[in-house]
Amino acid sequence: FTLCPEWQKCFLKAKSLDGSEAVEQKSDCKSVFKTTCGSTGGGGGSSGGGSSGGSSGGSGELKVKVVSYNLYWWNAFDQNSWKSDGIISNIKENLRPDTIGFQECDSPSQISRRTGFLSE
């Protein structure tokens, strides 16, 4: 993912990763690639505060659930705020991601507070 504090946004990268990628930084934005457990090379970084916590497969590989979610903020949080309860419930109860990226998120602090996930 790429974190851009200047814009207060994160972007998911549309490519496959093998863990050997270095962290890249351009301007205020920083691309972060997670490496496998125990790896000494590649980039650093961390996943979000999801409740599922990742899972280990039988071969010792770590599985991380990454979710991209369009919140349609103008509709579900502004005009029809009752719809936001279903979205928050879906994130917490069904998706349970390890890390999540949002589109149309006008208040990351509200999502963090209501889901219990960390926002950075």
Short mmCIF file of C-alpha atoms in Angstrom, two decimals:
data_model
loop_
_atom_site.label_atom_id
_atom_site.label_comp_id
_atom_site.label_asym_id
_atom_site.label_seq_id
_atom_site.Cartn_x
_atom_site.Cartn_y
_atom_site.Cartn_z
CA PHE A 1 0.00 0.00 0.00
CA THR A 2 1.01 3.62 -0.31
CA LEU A 3 0.47 6.08 2.55
CA CYS A 4 0.26 9.80 1.71
CA PRO A 5 -0.02 11.78 4.99
CA GLU A 6 -0.16 15.07 3.08
CA TRP A 7 -3.44 13.90 1.49
CA GLN A 8 -4.50 11.88 4.55
CA LYS A 9 -5.07 8.88 2.28
CA CYS A 10 -3.79 5.36 1.64
CA PHE A 11 -3.80 3.61 -1.73
CA LEU A 12 -3.62 -0.13 -2.40
CA LYS A 13 -1.09 -1.21 -5.02
CA ALA A 14 -2.44 -3.22 -7.95
CA LYS A 15 0.40 -5.71 -8.27
CA SER A 16 1.62 -9.02 -6.90
CA LEU A 17 4.32 -8.91 -4.24
CA ASP A 18 6.91 -11.50 -3.23
CA GLY A 19 8.27 -9.79 -0.07
CA SER A 20 11.61 -8.69 -1.53
CA GLU A 21 10.38 -5.19 -2.44
CA ALA A 22 12.05 -2.21 -0.81
CA VAL A 23 10.11 0.60 0.81
CA GLU A 24 9.85 3.49 -1.66
CA GLN A 25 9.29 7.13 -0.79
CA LYS A 26 8.33 9.99 -3.12
CA SER A 27 7.47 13.41 -1.69
CA ASP A 28 5.30 12.81 1.37
CA CYS A 29 4.02 9.44 0.08
CA LYS A 30 5.60 6.16 1.15
CA SER A 31 5.00 2.72 -0.41
CA VAL A 32 5.24 -0.10 2.12
CA PHE A 33 5.60 -3.80 1.35
CA LYS A 34 5.19 -6.45 4.04
CA THR A 35 7.82 -9.19 4.16
CA THR A 36 7.31 -12.74 5.36
CA CYS A 37 7.82 -13.54 9.04
CA GLY A 38 11.49 -13.93 9.94
CA SER A 39 12.65 -12.31 6.69
CA THR A 40 15.60 -9.92 6.91
CA GLY A 41 15.29 -8.36 3.46
CA GLY A 42 12.72 -6.29 1.69
CA GLY A 43 10.54 -3.56 3.12
CA GLY A 44 9.05 -2.98 6.48
CA GLY A 45 5.65 -1.77 7.39
CA SER A 46 2.70 -3.09 9.21
CA SER A 47 -0.81 -4.17 8.53
CA GLY A 48 -3.83 -2.50 10.10
CA GLY A 49 -5.56 -3.41 13.32
CA GLY A 50 -8.08 -5.89 11.99
CA SER A 51 -9.63 -8.40 14.34
CA SER A 52 -8.79 -11.56 12.38
CA GLY A 53 -5.05 -11.07 12.93
CA GLY A 54 -3.93 -13.08 9.92
CA SER A 55 -3.67 -16.83 9.87
CA SER A 56 -0.90 -19.31 9.35
CA GLY A 57 -1.25 -21.98 6.73
CA GLY A 58 0.12 -25.48 7.26
CA SER A 59 3.28 -24.64 5.29
CA GLY A 60 4.21 -21.81 7.66
CA GLU A 61 3.07 -19.06 5.32
CA LEU A 62 1.15 -16.13 6.75
CA LYS A 63 -2.16 -15.21 5.16
CA VAL A 64 -3.24 -11.59 5.45
CA LYS A 65 -6.74 -10.46 4.49
CA VAL A 66 -6.59 -7.14 2.61
CA VAL A 67 -9.87 -5.40 1.76
CA SER A 68 -10.69 -2.37 -0.37
CA TYR A 69 -14.06 -0.77 0.45
CA ASN A 70 -15.95 2.13 -1.16
CA LEU A 71 -17.99 3.72 1.64
CA TYR A 72 -20.07 6.01 -0.62
CA TRP A 73 -19.77 8.55 2.19
CA TRP A 74 -22.09 11.13 0.62
CA ASN A 75 -24.91 8.59 0.65
CA ALA A 76 -24.31 6.16 3.52
CA PHE A 77 -22.88 8.55 6.09
CA ASP A 78 -24.28 11.97 5.10
CA GLN A 79 -27.67 11.73 3.37
CA ASN A 80 -28.81 8.35 4.77
CA SER A 81 -26.72 7.92 7.90
CA TRP A 82 -28.71 4.87 9.03
CA LYS A 83 -26.99 2.94 6.20
CA SER A 84 -23.62 3.42 7.91
CA ASP A 85 -24.59 0.95 10.66
CA GLY A 86 -24.80 -1.86 8.08
CA ILE A 87 -21.46 -0.92 6.57
CA ILE A 88 -19.73 -0.82 9.95
CA SER A 89 -21.30 -4.17 10.87
CA ASN A 90 -20.19 -5.71 7.56
CA ILE A 91 -16.60 -4.58 8.15
CA LYS A 92 -16.48 -5.81 11.76
CA GLU A 93 -18.57 -8.99 11.56
CA ASN A 94 -18.20 -10.31 8.00
CA LEU A 95 -15.05 -8.96 6.36
CA ARG A 96 -12.83 -8.84 9.48
CA PRO A 97 -9.78 -7.65 7.50
CA ASP A 98 -6.20 -7.46 8.71
CA THR A 99 -5.85 -4.23 6.74
CA ILE A 100 -8.40 -2.19 4.84
CA GLY A 101 -8.28 0.67 2.36
CA PHE A 102 -11.26 2.99 1.91
CA GLN A 103 -12.53 5.08 -0.97
CA GLU A 104 -14.84 8.03 -0.31
CA CYS A 105 -13.95 8.15 3.38
CA ASP A 106 -14.53 11.67 4.70
CA SER A 107 -13.75 10.83 8.34
CA PRO A 108 -11.15 8.13 9.03
CA SER A 109 -11.44 8.90 12.76
CA GLN A 110 -15.17 8.04 12.71
CA ILE A 111 -14.48 4.71 10.98
CA SER A 112 -11.66 3.97 13.43
CA ARG A 113 -13.85 4.77 16.42
CA ARG A 114 -16.83 2.72 15.20
CA THR A 115 -14.88 -0.34 13.99
CA GLY A 116 -12.12 -0.38 16.58
CA PHE A 117 -9.48 -0.44 13.81
CA LEU A 118 -6.45 1.82 13.95
CA SER A 119 -6.24 4.63 11.42
CA GLU A 120 -2.96 6.14 10.30
#
